[in-house]
Coordinates of C-alpha atoms and ligand atoms in Angstrom, one line a residue:
X19 CA -18.8 -5.6 4.6
X20 CA -20.2 -3.7 7.5
X21 CA -19.7 -0.3 9.2
X22 CA -19.2 -2.2 12.4
X23 CA -18.0 0.2 15.2
X24 CA -15.2 -1.7 16.8
X25 CA -13.7 -3.6 13.9
X26 CA -11.3 -2.2 11.3
X27 CA -11.0 -3.9 7.9
X28 CA -7.6 -4.3 6.5
X29 CA -7.4 -3.5 2.7
X30 CA -4.1 -4.7 1.3
X31 CA -2.8 -2.9 -1.8
X32 CA 0.7 -4.5 -1.8
X33 CA -0.1 -5.9 -5.3
X34 CA -1.3 -2.6 -6.7
X35 CA 0.0 0.6 -5.1
X36 CA 2.9 -1.3 -3.5
X37 CA 3.9 -3.0 -6.7
X38 CA 3.7 0.3 -8.6
X39 CA 6.9 1.4 -6.9
X40 CA 10.1 1.0 -8.9
X41 CA 12.1 -2.1 -8.1
X42 CA 9.0 -3.8 -6.6
X43 CA 7.3 -5.2 -9.7
X44 CA 6.3 -8.9 -9.5
X45 CA 5.3 -11.4 -12.1
X46 CA 2.0 -13.2 -12.1
X47 CA 3.3 -16.3 -10.1
X48 CA 4.9 -14.1 -7.5
X49 CA 1.7 -12.1 -7.1
X50 CA -0.3 -15.3 -6.6
X51 CA 2.2 -16.4 -4.0
X52 CA 1.9 -13.1 -2.1
X53 CA -1.9 -13.2 -2.4
X54 CA -2.1 -16.6 -0.8
X55 CA 0.1 -15.4 2.0
X56 CA -2.2 -12.3 2.4
X57 CA -5.1 -14.7 2.8
X58 CA -3.3 -16.6 5.5
X59 CA -2.5 -13.2 7.1
X60 CA -6.3 -12.6 7.3
X61 CA -6.6 -9.4 5.3
X62 CA -10.2 -8.5 4.4
X63 CA -9.6 -7.1 1.0
X64 CA -6.9 -7.7 -1.6
X65 CA -6.4 -5.0 -4.3
X66 CA -4.8 -7.3 -6.9
X67 CA -3.9 -4.7 -9.5
X68 CA -5.2 -2.3 -12.1
X69 CA -6.6 -4.6 -14.7
X70 CA -6.8 -2.0 -17.5
X71 CA -3.2 -0.9 -17.1
X72 CA -1.5 -3.8 -19.1
X73 CA -2.2 -7.4 -20.1
X74 CA 0.2 -8.5 -17.3
X75 CA -1.9 -6.6 -14.7
X76 CA -5.1 -8.1 -16.1
X77 CA -3.7 -11.6 -15.8
X78 CA -2.5 -11.0 -12.3
X79 CA -5.9 -9.8 -11.1
X80 CA -7.6 -12.7 -12.8
X81 CA -5.2 -15.3 -11.3
X82 CA -5.3 -13.8 -7.8
X83 CA -9.2 -13.7 -8.0
X84 CA -9.1 -17.5 -8.7
X85 CA -6.4 -18.3 -6.1
X86 CA -7.9 -16.9 -2.9
X87 CA -11.4 -17.5 -1.4
X88 CA -11.9 -15.6 1.8
X89 CA -10.9 -12.0 1.0
X90 CA -12.7 -9.6 -1.3
X91 CA -10.5 -9.4 -4.5
X92 CA -10.8 -6.2 -6.4
X93 CA -9.2 -4.3 -9.3
X94 CA -8.6 -0.5 -9.4
X95 CA -10.5 1.3 -12.2
X96 CA -10.8 4.8 -13.6
X97 CA -14.3 6.1 -14.3
X98 CA -14.0 4.9 -17.9
X99 CA -16.2 2.3 -19.5
X100 CA -13.2 0.3 -20.9
X101 CA -11.5 0.3 -17.5
X102 CA -14.6 -0.9 -15.6
X103 CA -15.4 -3.6 -18.1
X104 CA -11.8 -4.9 -18.0
X105 CA -11.8 -4.8 -14.2
X106 CA -15.1 -6.7 -14.0
X107 CA -13.8 -9.3 -16.4
X108 CA -10.6 -9.8 -14.3
X109 CA -12.5 -10.4 -11.0
X110 CA -15.4 -12.4 -12.4
X111 CA -14.1 -15.7 -11.0
X112 CA -13.5 -14.4 -7.5
X113 CA -15.5 -15.9 -4.6
X114 CA -15.9 -12.3 -3.4
X115 CA -15.4 -9.9 -6.3
X116 CA -15.2 -6.1 -6.0
X117 CA -14.3 -3.0 -7.9
X118 CA -12.4 0.1 -6.8
X119 CA -13.3 3.2 -8.8
X120 CA -11.4 6.4 -8.4
X121 CA -11.4 10.0 -9.8
X122 CA -9.6 13.1 -8.4
X123 CA -11.6 15.7 -6.5
X124 CA -9.1 18.4 -5.8
X125 CA -9.4 21.6 -7.9
X126 CA -5.7 21.2 -8.8
X127 CA -6.2 17.7 -10.2
X128 CA -9.6 18.4 -11.8
X129 CA -8.3 21.5 -13.6
X130 CA -4.7 20.6 -14.4
X131 CA -4.9 16.9 -14.9
X132 CA -8.4 15.9 -15.9
X133 CA -9.6 19.2 -17.5
X134 CA -13.0 18.5 -16.0
X135 CA -15.4 20.7 -14.0
X136 CA -16.7 19.8 -10.6
X137 CA -20.1 18.7 -12.0
X138 CA -18.4 16.6 -14.7
X139 CA -16.4 14.8 -12.1
X140 CA -19.6 14.1 -10.1
X141 CA -21.3 12.8 -13.2
X142 CA -18.3 10.5 -14.1
X143 CA -18.1 9.1 -10.6
X144 CA -21.8 8.4 -10.3
X145 CA -21.9 6.8 -13.8
X146 CA -18.9 4.5 -13.0
X147 CA -20.3 3.4 -9.6
X148 CA -23.7 2.7 -11.1
X149 CA -22.2 0.7 -13.9
X150 CA -20.0 -1.3 -11.5
X151 CA -22.9 -2.0 -9.1
X152 CA -24.9 -3.6 -11.9
X153 CA -22.3 -6.5 -11.8
X154 CA -20.8 -6.6 -8.2
X155 CA -22.0 -5.7 -4.7
X156 CA -18.7 -4.5 -3.4
X157 CA -17.9 -1.1 -4.9
X158 CA -15.4 1.2 -3.3
X159 CA -15.1 4.8 -4.5
X160 CA -11.9 6.9 -4.0
X161 CA -11.7 10.7 -4.2
X162 CA -8.1 10.9 -5.3
X163 CA -6.1 13.8 -3.7
X164 CA -8.8 14.0 -1.0
X165 CA -6.6 15.6 1.6
X166 CA -6.2 18.6 -0.7
X167 CA -9.8 18.7 -1.9
X168 CA -12.6 21.1 -0.8
X169 CA -14.4 19.3 2.0
X170 CA -17.9 20.4 1.2
X171 CA -17.5 19.5 -2.5
X172 CA -16.0 16.2 -1.7
X173 CA -18.8 15.5 0.7
X174 CA -21.2 16.2 -2.1
X175 CA -19.3 13.7 -4.4
X176 CA -19.4 11.0 -1.7
X177 CA -23.1 11.6 -1.1
X178 CA -23.8 11.0 -4.8
X179 CA -21.7 7.9 -5.1
X180 CA -23.3 6.4 -1.9
X181 CA -26.7 7.0 -3.5
X182 CA -25.3 5.2 -6.7
X183 CA -24.4 2.2 -4.6
X184 CA -20.8 2.6 -3.3
X185 CA -20.4 0.7 0.1
X186 CA -16.9 2.0 0.9
X187 CA -15.8 5.6 0.7
X188 CA -12.0 6.0 0.5
X189 CA -10.3 9.3 1.4
X190 CA -6.8 9.1 0.1
X191 CA -3.9 11.3 1.2
X192 CA -2.4 10.8 -2.3
X193 CA 0.6 13.1 -1.8
X194 CA 1.3 12.3 1.8
X195 CA 0.5 15.9 2.7
X196 CA -2.0 15.6 5.6
X197 CA -1.4 16.0 9.3
X198 CA -2.9 13.6 11.9
X199 CA -5.2 16.0 13.8
X200 CA -6.5 17.4 10.5
X201 CA -7.1 13.8 9.2
X202 CA -9.1 12.9 12.3
X203 CA -11.2 16.0 11.8
X204 CA -11.7 15.3 8.1
X205 CA -13.0 11.8 8.7
X206 CA -15.3 12.9 11.5
X207 CA -16.7 15.7 9.4
X208 CA -17.2 13.6 6.2
X209 CA -18.9 10.8 8.1
X210 CA -21.2 13.3 9.9
X211 CA -22.2 15.7 7.0
X212 CA -22.3 13.3 4.0
X213 CA -25.8 12.1 3.2
X214 CA -25.7 8.3 3.9
X215 CA -22.3 8.7 5.5
X216 CA -23.3 6.6 8.6
X217 CA -24.2 3.6 6.4
X218 CA -20.9 3.1 4.6
X219 CA -17.4 2.1 5.6
X220 CA -15.0 5.1 5.6
X221 CA -11.5 4.2 4.5
X222 CA -8.1 5.7 4.9
X223 CA -5.4 5.4 2.2
X224 CA -2.2 7.3 3.2
X225 CA 1.1 7.9 1.6
X226 CA 4.3 8.3 3.6
X227 CA 6.0 11.4 2.0
X228 CA 6.3 13.1 5.4
X229 CA 6.7 9.9 7.4
X230 CA 3.1 10.3 8.7
X231 CA 1.2 7.5 6.8
X232 CA 0.7 5.3 9.9
X233 CA -0.1 8.3 12.2
X234 CA -2.6 9.6 9.7
X235 CA -4.3 6.2 9.3
X236 CA -4.6 5.8 13.1
X237 CA -6.0 9.4 13.3
X238 CA -8.5 8.4 10.6
X239 CA -9.6 5.5 12.7
X240 CA -10.1 7.9 15.6
X241 CA -12.2 10.0 13.3
X242 CA -14.5 7.1 12.3
X243 CA -12.6 5.2 9.5
X244 CA -13.3 1.5 9.7
X245 CA -11.0 0.4 6.8
X246 CA -7.3 1.1 6.5
X247 CA -5.5 0.6 3.2
X248 CA -1.9 -0.5 3.5
X249 CA 1.0 -2.6 2.1
X250 CA 3.3 -5.2 3.6
X251 CA 6.6 -3.5 4.6
X252 CA 5.0 -0.2 3.6
X253 CA 6.2 -0.5 0.0
X254 CA 4.6 1.9 -2.5
X255 CA 5.2 4.9 -4.7
X256 CA 7.8 7.4 -3.6
X257 CA 8.2 7.0 0.2
X258 CA 5.6 4.2 0.3
X259 CA 2.1 3.6 1.8
X260 CA 0.9 2.9 5.3
X261 CA 2.8 -0.1 6.6
X262 CA 0.4 -3.0 7.3
X263 CA 2.4 -4.4 10.2
X264 CA 2.8 -1.1 11.9
X265 CA -0.8 0.0 11.7
X266 CA -2.2 -3.4 12.7
X267 CA 0.2 -3.8 15.7
X268 CA -0.6 -0.2 16.8
X269 CA -4.3 -1.1 16.8
X270 CA -3.7 -4.4 18.5
X271 CA -1.1 -3.3 21.1
X272 CA -3.1 -0.1 22.0
X273 CA -6.5 -1.6 21.9
X274 CA -7.0 0.0 25.2
X275 CA -6.7 3.4 23.5
X276 CA -8.2 2.9 20.0
X277 CA -10.9 0.5 21.1
X278 CA -10.9 -1.5 17.8
X279 CA -9.6 -4.8 16.5
X280 CA -8.7 -6.3 13.2
X281 CA -9.0 -9.8 11.7
X282 CA -5.3 -10.1 11.1
X283 CA -3.6 -13.3 12.3
X284 CA -0.7 -11.3 13.8
X285 CA 1.6 -14.4 13.9
X286 CA 1.6 -14.3 10.1
X287 CA 3.0 -10.7 10.0
X288 CA 6.7 -11.6 10.0
X289 CA 6.4 -14.5 7.6
X290 CA 4.5 -12.2 5.2
X291 CA 7.1 -9.5 5.5
X292 CA 10.0 -11.9 4.9
X293 CA 8.3 -13.5 2.0
X294 CA 7.6 -10.2 0.3
X295 CA 11.2 -9.0 0.9
X296 CA 12.6 -12.1 -0.6
X297 CA 10.2 -12.1 -3.6
X298 CA 10.9 -8.5 -4.6
X299 CA 14.5 -8.5 -3.5
X300 CA 14.1 -5.3 -1.4
X301 CA 15.6 -5.7 2.0
X302 CA 14.0 -4.4 5.2
X303 CA 15.7 -1.6 7.2
X304 CA 17.1 -3.0 10.5
X305 CA 15.2 -0.3 12.5
X306 CA 11.9 -0.8 10.7
X307 CA 9.2 -1.3 13.5
X308 CA 7.8 -4.8 14.0
X309 CA 9.7 -6.5 11.2
X310 CA 13.2 -5.0 11.1
X311 CA 16.2 -7.0 12.4
X312 CA 16.6 -4.7 15.4
X313 CA 12.9 -4.2 16.3
X314 CA 13.1 -6.6 19.3
X315 CA 16.9 -6.5 19.9
X316 CA 18.0 -5.1 23.2
X317 CA 21.7 -3.9 23.0
X318 CA 22.1 -1.5 25.9
X319 CA 23.2 -3.2 29.1
X320 CA 20.6 -1.4 31.2
X321 CA 17.9 -2.6 28.8
X322 CA 19.1 -6.2 28.8
X323 CA 19.2 -6.2 32.6
X324 CA 15.6 -5.0 32.7
X325 CA 14.4 -7.4 30.1
X326 CA 16.0 -10.3 31.9
X327 CA 14.2 -9.3 35.1
X328 CA 10.9 -8.7 33.4
X329 CA 10.4 -8.4 29.6
X330 CA 7.7 -5.8 30.1
X331 CA 10.3 -3.3 31.3
X332 CA 11.3 -2.5 27.7
X333 CA 9.0 -4.6 25.5
X334 CA 5.5 -3.5 24.6
X335 CA 4.7 -6.6 22.5
X336 CA 6.2 -10.1 22.4
X337 CA 8.1 -11.0 19.2
X338 CA 6.2 -14.3 19.0
X339 CA 3.0 -12.3 18.6
X340 CA 4.1 -11.2 15.2
X341 CA 5.5 -14.5 14.2
X342 CA 9.1 -13.9 15.0
X343 CA 11.0 -16.9 16.3
X344 CA 14.6 -16.7 17.4
X345 CA 17.3 -16.8 14.7
X346 CA 18.3 -20.4 15.6
X347 CA 20.3 -22.9 13.8
X348 CA 17.7 -25.3 12.7
X349 CA 18.6 -27.9 10.2
X350 CA 21.5 -29.5 8.5
X351 CA 22.1 -31.8 5.6
X352 CA 21.0 -34.8 7.6
X353 CA 17.7 -33.3 8.5
X354 CA 14.7 -35.2 7.0
X355 CA 11.6 -34.0 5.2
X356 CA 9.5 -34.2 8.4
X357 CA 11.8 -32.0 10.4
X358 CA 12.0 -29.6 7.5
X359 CA 8.2 -29.4 7.2
X360 CA 7.8 -29.0 11.0
X361 CA 10.2 -26.1 11.0
X362 CA 8.4 -24.4 8.2
X363 CA 5.2 -24.7 10.2
X364 CA 6.9 -23.2 13.3
X365 CA 7.9 -20.3 11.2
X366 CA 4.2 -19.7 10.3
X367 CA 4.6 -20.9 6.7
X368 CA 1.3 -22.4 5.5
X369 CA 2.3 -25.8 4.0
X370 CA -0.9 -25.8 1.8
X371 CA 0.6 -22.8 0.0
X372 CA 4.1 -24.2 -0.6
X373 CA 5.3 -27.0 -2.8
X374 CA 7.1 -28.8 0.1
X375 CA 8.7 -31.5 -2.0
X376 CA 10.4 -28.9 -4.3
X377 CA 11.3 -26.6 -1.3
X378 CA 12.9 -29.7 0.4
X379 CA 15.0 -30.4 -2.7
X380 CA 16.2 -26.8 -2.6
X381 CA 16.9 -27.1 1.1
X382 CA 19.0 -30.3 0.5
X383 CA 21.0 -28.6 -2.2
X384 CA 21.7 -25.6 0.1
X385 CA 22.5 -27.8 3.1
X386 CA 25.1 -29.6 1.0
X387 CA 26.9 -26.4 0.4
X388 CA 26.3 -24.7 3.7
X389 CA 27.0 -26.1 7.1
X390 CA 24.2 -24.3 8.9
X391 CA 20.8 -23.5 7.6
X392 CA 18.9 -20.7 9.4
X393 CA 15.3 -19.6 9.6
X394 CA 16.0 -16.8 7.2
X395 CA 17.4 -19.2 4.7
X396 CA 14.2 -21.2 4.9
X397 CA 12.1 -18.1 4.1
X398 CA 14.4 -17.6 1.0
X399 CA 14.0 -21.2 0.0
X400 CA 10.2 -20.9 0.1
X401 CA 10.2 -17.5 -1.7
X402 CA 12.2 -19.0 -4.5
X403 CA 9.2 -21.2 -5.3
X404 CA 7.2 -18.3 -6.6
X405 CA 9.7 -17.6 -9.3
X406 CA 9.6 -20.9 -11.0
X407 CA 7.3 -19.7 -13.8
X408 CA 9.5 -17.0 -15.2
X409 CA 10.4 -17.7 -18.8
X410 CA 13.5 -19.8 -19.3
X411 CA 14.9 -18.9 -22.6
X412 CA 18.3 -18.3 -21.0
X413 CA 19.9 -20.7 -18.6
X414 CA 23.1 -20.2 -16.7
X415 CA 25.2 -23.3 -17.3
X416 CA 28.5 -22.2 -15.9
X417 CA 30.7 -19.3 -14.8
X418 CA 34.4 -19.3 -14.4
X419 CA 36.3 -16.2 -13.2
X420 CA 39.9 -15.3 -12.6
X421 CA 41.2 -12.3 -10.8
X422 CA 44.5 -11.2 -9.3
X423 CA 45.9 -8.1 -7.6
X424 CA 47.8 -6.8 -10.6
X425 CA 45.7 -8.1 -13.5
X426 CA 42.3 -7.5 -15.1
X427 CA 39.5 -9.8 -14.0
X428 CA 38.3 -12.2 -16.7
X429 CA 35.0 -14.1 -16.8
X430 CA 34.0 -17.0 -19.0
X431 CA 30.4 -18.0 -19.1
X432 CA 28.3 -20.7 -20.7
X433 CA 24.7 -19.7 -21.2
X434 CA 22.0 -22.0 -22.6
X435 CA 20.0 -20.1 -25.2
X436 CA 16.9 -22.0 -26.3
X437 CA 18.6 -25.2 -25.2
X438 CA 21.9 -24.6 -27.0
X439 CA 25.1 -23.8 -25.0
X440 CA 26.9 -20.5 -26.0
X441 CA 30.3 -19.6 -24.6
X442 CA 31.7 -16.1 -24.2
X443 CA 34.6 -14.5 -22.4
X444 CA 35.1 -10.9 -21.3
X445 CA 37.4 -8.9 -19.1
X446 CA 36.1 -6.0 -17.0
X447 CA 36.7 -3.6 -14.1
X448 CA 35.8 -6.3 -11.6
X449 CA 34.7 -9.9 -11.6
X450 CA 31.0 -9.0 -11.6
X451 CA 31.5 -6.4 -14.4
X452 CA 33.4 -9.0 -16.4
X453 CA 30.8 -11.7 -15.8
X454 CA 27.9 -9.4 -16.8
X455 CA 29.8 -8.3 -20.0
X456 CA 30.4 -11.9 -20.9
X457 CA 26.7 -12.7 -20.4
X458 CA 25.8 -9.8 -22.7
X459 CA 28.3 -11.0 -25.3
X460 CA 26.8 -14.6 -25.2
X461 CA 23.2 -13.5 -25.4
X462 CA 23.6 -10.5 -27.7
X463 CA 21.2 -8.6 -25.3
X464 CA 22.5 -5.2 -24.1
X465 CA 20.5 -3.7 -21.3
X466 CA 21.9 -1.0 -18.9
X467 CA 22.6 -2.1 -15.3
X468 CA 20.6 0.4 -13.2
X469 CA 21.0 -1.2 -9.7
X470 CA 23.0 -4.0 -8.2
X471 CA 22.6 -5.0 -4.6
X472 CA 24.0 -7.8 -2.5
X473 CA 22.6 -8.9 0.9
X474 CA 23.7 -11.8 3.0
X475 CA 20.6 -13.6 4.2
X476 CA 22.4 -14.8 7.4
X477 CA 25.7 -14.0 9.0
X478 CA 28.9 -15.9 8.3
X479 CA 31.1 -16.4 5.3
X480 CA 29.0 -19.3 4.1
X481 CA 25.8 -17.3 4.1
X482 CA 23.5 -17.3 1.1
X483 CA 24.2 -14.2 -0.9
X484 CA 21.0 -12.6 -2.2
X485 CA 21.6 -10.5 -5.3
X486 CA 19.1 -8.2 -6.9
X487 CA 20.0 -6.4 -10.2
X488 CA 17.8 -4.0 -12.1
X489 CA 18.2 -3.8 -15.8
X490 CA 16.9 -1.2 -18.2
X491 CA 15.8 -2.2 -21.7
X492 CA 14.8 1.1 -23.4
X493 CA 11.8 2.4 -21.4
X494 CA 11.3 -0.9 -19.5
X495 CA 12.9 -1.7 -16.2
X496 CA 13.2 -5.3 -15.1
X497 CA 14.4 -6.8 -11.8
X498 CA 16.3 -10.0 -11.5
X499 CA 17.0 -12.0 -8.4
X500 CA 19.6 -14.7 -7.6
X501 CA 20.6 -16.5 -4.4
X502 CA 23.7 -18.7 -4.0
X503 CA 26.4 -19.3 -1.4
X504 CA 28.9 -18.0 -4.1
X505 CA 28.2 -14.3 -4.6
X506 CA 29.5 -14.5 -8.3
X507 CA 27.0 -17.3 -9.1
X508 CA 24.2 -15.4 -7.3
X509 CA 25.1 -12.3 -9.4
X510 CA 25.1 -14.3 -12.6
X511 CA 21.8 -15.9 -11.7
X512 CA 20.2 -12.5 -11.0
X513 CA 21.3 -11.2 -14.4
X514 CA 20.0 -14.2 -16.3
X515 CA 16.7 -14.1 -14.2
X516 CA 16.3 -10.4 -15.4
X517 CA 16.9 -11.4 -19.0
X518 CA 14.2 -14.1 -18.7
X519 CA 11.8 -11.8 -17.0
X520 CA 12.3 -9.3 -19.9
X521 CA 11.7 -12.1 -22.4
X522 CA 8.4 -13.2 -20.7
X523 CA 7.3 -9.6 -20.4
X524 CA 7.9 -8.8 -24.1
X525 CA 6.2 -12.1 -25.0
X526 CA 3.1 -10.5 -23.3
X527 CA 2.7 -12.7 -20.3
X528 CA 4.5 -12.0 -17.2
X529 CA 5.4 -8.9 -15.3
X530 CA 3.0 -6.2 -14.4
X531 CA 5.4 -3.7 -16.1
X532 CA 5.0 -1.9 -19.4
X533 CA 1.9 0.0 -18.2
X534 CA 0.4 2.9 -19.9
X535 CA -1.8 4.7 -17.4
X536 CA -3.2 8.2 -18.1
X537 CA -5.6 10.2 -15.9
Ligands
LIG18 O1 -3.0 7.4 -3.6 C1 -4.1 7.3 -4.2 O2 -4.8 8.3 -4.3 C2 -4.5 6.1 -4.8 C3 -5.9 6.0 -5.3 C4 -6.0 5.4 -6.6 C5 -6.7 5.3 -4.3 O3 -3.7 5.1 -4.8
LIG19 ZN1 -2.1 5.4 -3.3

């Protein structure tokens, strides 16, 4: 990595900071699927997780490290020996391994959270960076809560970790508190006054609590940052992190102003955004810049008139540039494998990273039920592939429901449990309620339903319904996902998917949940 003047590295933390947000957890297979897409997107660094946080996180980092070749793959780590060793172990097979060490530098965090003095924090940071550097070249150091830290003290900390071998200095706005002009000044000052500051890459890591994460990241670039940490669709704790697509397209579209470029293959932005949304089951707001449904839609007559005469009147970037192709009817049940694969390619989906034969089978099954198959359906079909490895203790065999205006809805379900069919019947307040109660009765598992969400992937009454449900099992929260042209089936699939995810998590393998992370 270099401190190159006109190039900004993109550090993607979708799989770590992004995945930490409730409802965005992913299992190992899903993380590998996303990591492969991030590689196609051209990110420079993938933060694959926090290896010491749980066995699931360790496994995810290890598998991502093996799966991708071009980007640096790193794990987050506190300044503790056990964390560093675990992180090093997780990335040992990576083509380009790295470590990301952090400790807080604000007086508030040091006193209240860590109970450490300023000197103790410096000693811990230096010790951790030195230890990491004995094993890997790429060591990033983060001063947590930097935007509320004393600048002179923080500069001293950065100077010491640079001497210990850190090559990237990250300045996080952990609480989303900073303002853009202040951020620009902070970066310029740190780069100028920190001993060795001109020889390392300065990095911005912003949270979006005040809706300023992208603005602060761009201001940091103006102040000399040459790495931006971000997540696809801006997912992340609380109000999220800097949105990758927004910050990249701001730098690309306003290159005349910022004077820097990135290595991002911008045509892969929309496919990446769609894939993540489908995998985690969290829809994108229609007005979200770059990737929202309305981001390139011109409704007002006066705008439409202008765009027809010359697109530049109201469009500052072409949708094709971010990989958006029109929402066209593409394929039907008579379409062949070749046409299917060609359409995936047009959508920017890398066929090397997809099991095309299995995806084609899913497409055929869908085309049988649905007259028209749209591009969005294809993204869903591909995303489904990443879920194949979830445990399969429970299998939905059948659901039958009856409902009438005057009567109480009743659901009968047949669930395969360890290969044996079990029937159950229940009546409820609605068909979904009855169906979920019947599944609980059949399986004897009794989680609490925390969230239930339905989204139609495309318009029309035969659209695929995409259901996400979030179940709570004691202190564990698990998400399930189901897609079907029948919304009741999609709901039942989502519930059974969540039960299986919980099973694989308690069996110690799958999801990155169940973490215990202290300061
Ligand atoms: O927001 C933050 O401070 C972080 C650090 C661990 C980099 O995520
Ligand atoms: Zn963060």
